Tab-separated table of C-alpha atoms and ligand atoms in Angstrom:
chain	number	residue	atom	x	y	z
A	987	MET	CA	9.643	19.058	21.282
A	988	ALA	CA	8.143	15.717	20.384
A	989	ARG	CA	10.089	12.647	21.514
A	990	VAL	CA	11.077	10.585	18.477
A	991	PHE	CA	12.533	7.070	18.597
A	992	SER	CA	13.517	4.655	15.856
A	993	GLY	CA	15.840	1.713	15.381
A	994	ILE	CA	17.859	-0.034	12.712
A	995	GLN	CA	19.269	-3.555	12.673
A	996	PRO	CA	23.027	-4.068	12.300
A	997	THR	CA	22.369	-7.014	10.028
A	998	GLY	CA	24.025	-6.091	6.769
A	999	ASP	CA	24.997	-3.175	4.605
A	1000	LEU	CA	22.874	-0.059	4.800
A	1001	HIS	CA	20.965	0.372	1.542
A	1002	LEU	CA	19.086	3.082	-0.304
A	1003	GLY	CA	15.738	1.903	1.149
A	1004	ASN	CA	17.006	2.337	4.723
A	1005	TYR	CA	18.358	5.739	3.773
A	1006	LEU	CA	15.316	7.142	1.936
A	1007	GLY	CA	12.676	5.441	4.093
A	1008	ALA	CA	14.190	6.186	7.479
A	1009	VAL	CA	17.727	7.420	8.132
A	1010	ARG	CA	17.639	10.538	5.957
A	1011	ARG	CA	14.610	11.816	7.859
A	1012	TRP	CA	16.146	11.007	11.230
A	1013	ALA	CA	19.007	13.353	10.379
A	1014	ALA	CA	16.824	16.050	8.803
A	1015	GLU	CA	14.455	16.210	11.767
A	1016	GLN	CA	16.819	15.670	14.716
A	1017	HIS	CA	16.892	19.346	15.724
A	1018	GLU	CA	13.112	19.804	15.632
A	1019	HIS	CA	12.614	16.766	17.854
A	1020	ASP	CA	13.920	15.181	20.978
A	1021	ALA	CA	15.495	12.368	18.953
A	1022	ILE	CA	16.678	8.941	20.083
A	1023	HIS	CA	18.004	6.384	17.596
A	1024	CYS	CA	19.121	2.892	18.376
A	1025	VAL	CA	21.180	0.192	16.699
A	1026	VAL	CA	19.012	-2.815	17.569
A	1027	ASP	CA	21.650	-5.503	18.012
A	1028	LEU	CA	19.339	-7.712	20.120
A	1029	HIS	CA	16.819	-7.814	17.291
A	1030	ALA	CA	19.631	-8.999	15.022
A	1031	LEU	CA	20.024	-12.128	17.195
A	1032	THR	CA	16.592	-13.435	16.141
A	1033	ILE	CA	18.429	-15.025	13.208
A	1034	PRO	CA	21.831	-16.702	13.871
A	1035	ARG	CA	24.708	-14.322	13.084
A	1036	ASP	CA	28.450	-14.600	12.951
A	1037	PRO	CA	29.602	-12.895	16.219
A	1038	ALA	CA	32.541	-11.023	14.678
A	1039	GLU	CA	30.331	-9.767	11.889
A	1040	LEU	CA	27.589	-8.607	14.268
A	1041	ARG	CA	30.164	-6.626	16.262
A	1042	ALA	CA	31.660	-5.088	13.126
A	1043	LYS	CA	28.251	-4.215	11.658
A	1044	THR	CA	27.093	-2.603	14.903
A	1045	ASN	CA	30.075	-0.256	14.723
A	1046	GLU	CA	29.665	0.301	10.995
A	1047	VAL	CA	25.963	1.164	11.212
A	1048	THR	CA	26.691	3.552	14.094
A	1049	LEU	CA	29.246	5.430	12.007
A	1050	LEU	CA	26.988	5.370	8.941
A	1051	LEU	CA	24.213	7.010	10.961
A	1052	VAL	CA	26.630	9.744	12.010
A	1053	ALA	CA	27.906	10.037	8.419
A	1054	ALA	CA	24.271	10.426	7.304
A	1055	GLY	CA	24.065	13.467	9.554
A	1056	LEU	CA	23.005	12.322	13.025
A	1057	ASP	CA	24.783	14.433	15.641
A	1058	PRO	CA	25.351	12.335	18.787
A	1059	GLN	CA	25.907	15.533	20.781
A	1060	ALA	CA	22.449	16.831	19.919
A	1061	MET	CA	20.530	13.550	20.059
A	1062	ILE	CA	20.923	10.098	21.633
A	1063	LEU	CA	22.537	7.333	19.563
A	1064	PHE	CA	23.110	4.018	21.331
A	1065	ALA	CA	23.114	0.223	21.021
A	1066	GLN	CA	20.022	-1.597	22.313
A	1067	SER	CA	21.982	-4.222	24.278
A	1068	HIS	CA	23.788	-1.508	26.270
A	1069	VAL	CA	20.554	-0.591	28.032
A	1070	PRO	CA	19.277	-3.735	29.783
A	1071	GLU	CA	15.872	-2.176	30.459
A	1072	HIS	CA	14.968	-3.038	26.841
A	1073	THR	CA	14.951	-6.762	27.548
A	1074	GLU	CA	13.344	-6.252	30.929
A	1075	LEU	CA	10.418	-4.332	29.463
A	1076	ALA	CA	10.272	-6.762	26.531
A	1077	TRP	CA	9.255	-9.510	28.959
A	1078	VAL	CA	6.426	-7.362	30.293
A	1079	MET	CA	5.369	-6.668	26.682
A	1080	GLU	CA	5.422	-10.407	25.875
A	1081	CYS	CA	3.047	-10.846	28.790
A	1082	THR	CA	0.847	-8.017	27.460
A	1083	ALA	CA	0.706	-9.208	23.839
A	1084	SER	CA	-1.377	-12.213	22.861
A	1085	HIS	CA	-0.093	-15.201	20.919
A	1086	GLY	CA	-2.728	-14.466	18.277
A	1087	GLU	CA	-1.624	-10.910	17.612
A	1088	LEU	CA	2.036	-11.869	17.322
A	1089	SER	CA	1.004	-14.656	14.895
A	1090	ARG	CA	-0.597	-12.048	12.635
A	1091	MET	CA	2.616	-10.053	12.135
A	1092	VAL	CA	3.438	-10.105	8.417
A	1093	GLN	CA	7.203	-9.794	8.985
A	1094	PHE	CA	7.143	-12.891	11.204
A	1095	LYS	CA	5.168	-14.842	8.622
A	1096	GLU	CA	7.590	-13.870	5.854
A	1097	LYS	CA	10.820	-14.317	7.799
A	1098	SER	CA	9.750	-17.623	9.333
A	1099	LYS	CA	9.067	-18.983	5.837
A	1100	GLN	CA	12.677	-18.221	4.844
A	1101	ALA	CA	14.371	-19.360	8.074
A	1102	ALA	CA	15.649	-22.908	8.519
A	1103	HIS	CA	15.328	-22.519	12.298
A	1104	VAL	CA	12.473	-20.306	13.509
A	1105	SER	CA	13.599	-18.972	16.884
A	1106	ALA	CA	11.114	-18.013	19.593
A	1107	GLY	CA	12.794	-14.594	19.451
A	1108	LEU	CA	11.702	-14.134	15.844
A	1109	PHE	CA	8.132	-14.607	17.066
A	1110	THR	CA	8.381	-12.239	20.053
A	1111	TYR	CA	10.465	-9.684	18.094
A	1112	PRO	CA	7.611	-7.099	17.976
A	1113	ALA	CA	7.270	-7.216	21.790
A	1114	LEU	CA	10.935	-6.168	22.087
A	1115	GLN	CA	10.302	-3.489	19.482
A	1116	ALA	CA	7.310	-2.191	21.489
A	1117	ALA	CA	9.554	-2.095	24.579
A	1118	ASP	CA	12.150	-0.044	22.642
A	1119	VAL	CA	9.565	2.567	21.800
A	1120	LEU	CA	7.561	2.653	25.048
A	1121	LEU	CA	10.600	2.862	27.329
A	1122	TYR	CA	11.245	6.441	26.173
A	1123	ASP	CA	7.702	7.881	26.212
A	1124	THR	CA	7.998	8.080	22.433
A	1125	GLU	CA	5.425	10.124	20.555
A	1126	GLU	CA	6.577	9.553	16.964
A	1127	VAL	CA	8.328	6.642	15.292
A	1128	PRO	CA	9.810	7.488	11.857
A	1129	VAL	CA	9.978	4.233	9.867
A	1130	GLY	CA	9.524	2.797	6.388
A	1131	ASP	CA	6.189	1.291	5.410
A	1132	ASP	CA	7.189	-2.298	6.373
A	1133	GLN	CA	7.180	-1.317	10.080
A	1134	ARG	CA	3.630	0.077	10.152
A	1135	GLN	CA	2.112	-3.067	11.673
A	1136	HIS	CA	4.763	-3.332	14.401
A	1137	ILE	CA	4.195	0.251	15.525
A	1138	GLU	CA	0.430	-0.267	15.514
A	1139	LEU	CA	0.999	-3.253	17.798
A	1140	ALA	CA	3.113	-1.072	20.114
A	1141	ARG	CA	0.175	1.355	20.297
A	1142	ASP	CA	-2.243	-1.468	21.161
A	1143	LEU	CA	0.099	-2.800	23.851
A	1144	ALA	CA	0.537	0.669	25.385
A	1145	GLU	CA	-3.230	1.161	25.513
A	1146	ARG	CA	-3.835	-2.310	26.950
A	1147	PHE	CA	-1.173	-1.842	29.618
A	1148	ASN	CA	-2.486	1.631	30.535
A	1149	GLY	CA	-6.020	0.203	30.774
A	1150	ARG	CA	-4.909	-2.580	33.111
A	1151	TYR	CA	-2.415	-0.794	35.322
A	1152	GLY	CA	-3.184	2.918	34.973
A	1153	PRO	CA	-1.579	5.581	32.749
A	1154	THR	CA	2.067	4.567	32.295
A	1155	PHE	CA	2.991	4.741	28.610
A	1156	VAL	CA	2.667	7.406	25.958
A	1157	VAL	CA	0.785	5.899	22.990
A	1158	PRO	CA	3.165	6.310	20.005
A	1159	LYS	CA	2.331	6.860	16.347
A	1160	HIS	CA	4.327	5.984	13.248
A	1161	THR	CA	5.398	8.660	10.778
A	1162	ILE	CA	5.874	7.144	7.329
A	1163	PRO	CA	7.191	9.405	4.527
A	1164	PRO	CA	4.826	10.095	1.595
A	1165	VAL	CA	7.581	9.258	-0.940
A	1166	GLY	CA	10.397	6.725	-0.411
A	1167	ALA	CA	8.682	4.637	2.276
A	1168	ARG	CA	8.952	1.484	0.201
A	1169	ILE	CA	11.921	1.314	-2.140
A	1170	MET	CA	11.824	-1.913	-4.114
A	1171	ASP	CA	14.590	-4.251	-5.244
A	1172	LEU	CA	15.895	-3.170	-8.674
A	1173	GLN	CA	15.945	-6.732	-9.997
A	1174	GLU	CA	12.719	-7.919	-8.340
A	1175	PRO	CA	10.608	-4.759	-8.096
A	1176	THR	CA	7.716	-6.504	-6.354
A	1177	LYS	CA	9.953	-7.176	-3.307
A	1178	LYS	CA	11.217	-4.461	-1.001
A	1179	MET	CA	14.900	-3.621	-1.112
A	1180	SER	CA	16.247	-5.399	1.946
A	1181	LYS	CA	19.469	-6.286	3.730
A	1182	SER	CA	18.391	-9.908	3.823
A	1183	LEU	CA	17.077	-10.437	0.274
A	1184	ASP	CA	20.574	-11.314	-1.003
A	1185	SER	CA	20.152	-9.526	-4.305
A	1186	PRO	CA	23.432	-7.662	-4.831
A	1187	GLN	CA	22.446	-6.284	-8.247
A	1188	GLY	CA	19.025	-5.207	-6.998
A	1189	THR	CA	20.241	-3.416	-3.883
A	1190	ILE	CA	21.982	-0.042	-3.882
A	1191	LEU	CA	24.228	0.180	-0.846
A	1192	VAL	CA	24.886	3.611	0.610
A	1193	LEU	CA	28.623	2.895	0.288
A	1194	ASP	CA	28.432	1.766	-3.362
A	1195	ASP	CA	30.773	3.735	-5.617
A	1196	PRO	CA	29.275	5.867	-8.423
A	1197	LYS	CA	30.057	3.254	-11.100
A	1198	ALA	CA	28.211	0.534	-9.187
A	1199	ILE	CA	25.206	2.797	-8.626
A	1200	GLU	CA	25.084	3.715	-12.321
A	1201	ARG	CA	25.384	0.073	-13.373
A	1202	LYS	CA	22.666	-1.169	-11.014
A	1203	ILE	CA	20.199	1.541	-12.038
A	1204	LYS	CA	20.989	1.102	-15.740
A	1205	ARG	CA	20.270	-2.625	-15.475
A	1206	ALA	CA	17.190	-2.208	-13.272
A	1207	VAL	CA	14.285	-4.362	-14.455
A	1208	THR	CA	11.522	-2.330	-16.152
A	1209	ASP	CA	9.029	-3.430	-18.823
A	1210	SER	CA	8.792	-3.435	-22.583
A	1211	ASP	CA	5.900	-1.076	-23.306
A	1212	GLY	CA	8.183	1.972	-23.204
A	1213	GLU	CA	5.650	4.398	-21.748
A	1214	VAL	CA	6.750	6.555	-18.807
A	1215	ARG	CA	3.980	6.704	-16.214
A	1216	TYR	CA	3.789	6.079	-12.462
A	1217	ASP	CA	1.856	2.819	-12.048
A	1218	ILE	CA	2.954	0.566	-9.176
A	1219	THR	CA	0.804	-2.395	-10.206
A	1220	GLU	CA	1.354	-2.466	-13.967
A	1221	LYS	CA	4.875	-1.029	-14.050
A	1222	PRO	CA	6.537	-1.761	-10.681
A	1223	GLY	CA	10.139	-1.437	-11.902
A	1224	LEU	CA	9.580	1.937	-13.540
A	1225	ALA	CA	7.477	3.168	-10.604
A	1226	ASN	CA	10.354	2.307	-8.296
A	1227	LEU	CA	12.845	4.345	-10.352
A	1228	LEU	CA	10.404	7.270	-10.369
A	1229	SER	CA	9.997	6.959	-6.583
A	1230	ILE	CA	13.754	6.902	-6.065
A	1231	LEU	CA	14.328	10.002	-8.196
A	1232	ALA	CA	11.326	11.746	-6.587
A	1233	ALA	CA	12.474	10.927	-3.049
A	1234	VAL	CA	15.987	12.176	-3.720
A	1235	THR	CA	14.816	15.420	-5.384
A	1236	ASP	CA	11.855	16.004	-3.022
A	1237	GLU	CA	9.201	15.760	-5.701
A	1238	GLN	CA	6.178	13.582	-6.378
A	1239	PRO	CA	6.740	10.511	-8.605
A	1240	GLU	CA	3.800	11.475	-10.862
A	1241	ALA	CA	5.371	14.888	-11.484
A	1242	VAL	CA	8.750	13.297	-12.230
A	1243	ALA	CA	7.093	10.936	-14.747
A	1244	GLU	CA	5.789	13.899	-16.764
A	1245	LYS	CA	9.330	15.079	-17.491
A	1246	TYR	CA	10.355	11.927	-19.363
A	1247	THR	CA	9.332	10.110	-22.522
A	1248	GLN	CA	12.037	7.400	-22.437
A	1249	TYR	CA	13.492	5.089	-19.821
A	1250	GLY	CA	17.175	5.751	-20.665
A	1251	PRO	CA	17.317	9.423	-19.641
A	1252	LEU	CA	15.198	8.709	-16.542
A	1253	LYS	CA	17.663	6.025	-15.468
A	1254	ALA	CA	20.643	8.299	-16.132
A	1255	ASP	CA	19.121	11.132	-14.074
A	1256	ALA	CA	18.105	8.787	-11.250
A	1257	ALA	CA	21.643	7.397	-11.065
A	1258	ALA	CA	23.221	10.871	-11.071
A	1259	ALA	CA	20.827	12.080	-8.370
A	1260	VAL	CA	21.497	9.063	-6.124
A	1261	VAL	CA	25.273	9.434	-6.551
A	1262	GLU	CA	25.045	13.102	-5.535
A	1263	ALA	CA	22.727	12.387	-2.602
A	1264	LEU	CA	25.106	9.771	-1.181
A	1265	ARG	CA	28.368	11.618	-1.833
A	1266	PRO	CA	28.489	13.625	1.444
A	1267	LEU	CA	27.628	10.513	3.479
A	1268	GLN	CA	30.402	8.519	1.801
A	1269	GLU	CA	33.001	11.257	2.350
A	1270	ARG	CA	32.092	11.668	5.995
A	1271	TYR	CA	32.072	7.907	6.561
A	1272	ALA	CA	35.619	7.592	5.194
A	1273	GLU	CA	36.792	10.175	7.738
A	1274	LEU	CA	34.968	8.588	10.670
A	1275	ALA	CA	36.055	5.031	9.864
A	1276	ALA	CA	39.703	6.117	10.058
A	1277	ASP	CA	39.344	6.235	13.865
A	1278	PRO	CA	38.914	2.665	15.181
A	1279	GLY	CA	37.574	3.833	18.566
A	1280	ALA	CA	34.965	6.250	17.183
A	1281	ALA	CA	31.889	4.003	17.308
A	1282	ASP	CA	32.648	2.720	20.823
A	1283	ALA	CA	32.922	6.240	22.199
A	1284	ILE	CA	29.665	7.342	20.561
A	1285	LEU	CA	27.751	4.307	21.814
A	1286	ARG	CA	29.110	4.598	25.352
A	1287	THR	CA	27.942	8.187	25.731
A	1288	GLY	CA	24.630	7.359	24.060
A	1289	ALA	CA	23.936	4.473	26.440
A	1290	GLU	CA	24.500	6.688	29.482
A	1291	LYS	CA	22.013	9.240	28.192
A	1292	ALA	CA	19.496	6.541	27.242
A	1293	ARG	CA	19.717	4.842	30.639
A	1294	ALA	CA	18.963	8.118	32.396
A	1295	ILE	CA	15.522	7.905	30.770
A	1296	ALA	CA	15.030	4.119	30.676
A	1297	THR	CA	15.898	3.325	34.312
A	1298	PRO	CA	13.240	5.505	36.003
A	1299	LYS	CA	10.661	4.457	33.384
A	1300	MET	CA	11.291	0.789	34.099
A	1301	ALA	CA	11.024	1.439	37.848
A	1302	GLN	CA	7.603	2.978	37.176
A	1303	VAL	CA	6.566	-0.116	35.177
A	1304	ARG	CA	7.755	-2.516	37.885
A	1305	ASP	CA	5.788	-0.606	40.471
A	1306	ALA	CA	2.676	-0.471	38.255
A	1307	VAL	CA	2.549	-4.257	37.716
A	1308	GLY	CA	3.284	-5.114	41.357
A	1309	LEU	CA	6.908	-6.260	41.342
A	1310	THR	CA	8.442	-5.486	44.743
A	1311	SER	CA	11.176	-2.872	45.064
A	1312	ARG	CA	14.816	-3.940	44.572
A	1313	HIS	CA	16.026	-1.325	47.036
B	133	LIG	P1	16.174	-6.811	7.037
B	133	LIG	O1	16.149	-7.148	5.581
B	133	LIG	O2	17.325	-7.454	7.793
B	133	LIG	O3	14.842	-6.958	7.692
B	133	LIG	P2	15.930	-4.069	6.372
B	133	LIG	O4	16.737	-3.803	5.174
B	133	LIG	O5	14.455	-4.202	6.227
B	133	LIG	O6	16.535	-5.293	7.121
B	133	LIG	P3	15.895	-2.614	8.900
B	133	LIG	O7	17.073	-2.444	9.740
B	133	LIG	O8	14.941	-3.659	9.319
B	133	LIG	O9	16.262	-2.875	7.375
B	133	LIG	O10	15.136	-1.215	8.780
B	133	LIG	C1	15.628	0.053	9.150
B	133	LIG	C2	14.660	1.107	8.649
B	133	LIG	O11	14.678	1.144	7.207
B	133	LIG	C3	13.205	0.835	9.042
B	133	LIG	O12	12.583	2.047	9.410
B	133	LIG	C4	12.584	0.291	7.790
B	133	LIG	O13	11.195	0.551	7.709
B	133	LIG	C5	13.345	1.057	6.710
B	133	LIG	N1	13.374	0.311	5.447
B	133	LIG	C6	13.885	-0.929	5.271
B	133	LIG	N2	13.771	-1.317	3.988
B	133	LIG	C7	13.169	-0.288	3.333
B	133	LIG	C8	12.785	-0.075	1.971
B	133	LIG	N3	13.004	-0.997	1.037
B	133	LIG	N4	12.196	1.103	1.649
B	133	LIG	C9	11.983	2.055	2.588
B	133	LIG	N5	12.318	1.911	3.888
B	133	LIG	C10	12.914	0.767	4.263
B	134	LIG	N1	11.960	-3.830	13.585
B	134	LIG	C1	12.604	-2.685	12.981
B	134	LIG	C2	13.782	-2.176	13.774
B	134	LIG	C3	13.353	-1.651	15.093
B	134	LIG	C4	12.629	-0.458	15.362
B	134	LIG	C5	12.483	-0.402	16.780
B	134	LIG	C6	12.072	0.517	14.572
B	134	LIG	C7	13.598	-2.234	16.302
B	134	LIG	N2	13.097	-1.489	17.307
B	134	LIG	C8	11.776	0.628	17.394
B	134	LIG	C9	11.369	1.563	15.194
B	134	LIG	C10	11.230	1.599	16.586
B	134	LIG	C11	13.032	-3.113	11.595
B	134	LIG	O1	13.178	-4.257	11.339
B	134	LIG	N3	13.237	-2.174	10.734
């Protein structure tokens, strides 16, 4: 079975883009793969966070992943900071990456424009991400489209390291879904739906109640020409609604477009489909959240299983680069 690894930041409320672009597939494919998923709390520190909120969100995201279908018995679910080898390998990756290639990362360029204080961690973020992936001999990384460049960097770093020090890392590849890889904000459909965009009316949260989902989709920005066709450039708002409905019903957006002549019924069907798709997750989350110790227990077991893989891998890396033995 192929080793699969992916991560999610505990930085805000999980939204429909996270779900359709990443999390839904993690759950669907966990039994066909050797799956490891990680709540990347260290990545969250690249931007200052309220400590109590970071703790609460780490637990919440963990339970949401389980509510979305991840089975911590069958796969590994853990928090990045519980396995110190991530930061240890991140240093080696910082020394493998060049300043130039980190400067070319689009996410860094965008996030550093918005941040009042640009931390050094925001710049080296992709080196930590490469460490996350390479530590587990990962073959496939299921992510949304925005992470393509980071995973390509991880590939380059693995190849560079292997060239310098001998075969050490598996060279990973990203797996990006054909539909749903880039869900856009409903109010600003040229920007991706994001935890950090601060657009409450444009973001569907996985825990939104049916009324909120219906309202947000009904008020989603479209255009005035009234023609239903899938055209990302000319009609980004409508294309986004078609992508959402297509992703939820496992169809192609072009095929969905052919079924409609008006925006109203398309919006109504998209809202109903999203409500139905999220219902089981919401019910399961309510049950899990009733137990205050649930997330801790899941993460503790996950960290033990993750360390059993990460510790020997890191020992191999230390030996390869010429660090002397600790024992
Ligand atoms: P932030 O806004 O804080 O950067 P985010 O909303 O982009 O957060 P992440 O935790 O960075 O979410 O991403 C988790 C996963 O969800 C990643 O695989 C990412 O590619 C995917 N993802 C995020 N936003 C979208 C989106 N709008 N459409 C599809 N996939 C997405
Ligand atoms: N940078 C990613 C989160 C992330 C990740 C990873 C994804 C951290 N480490 C390893 C895949 C593999 C993001 O912002 N979505």
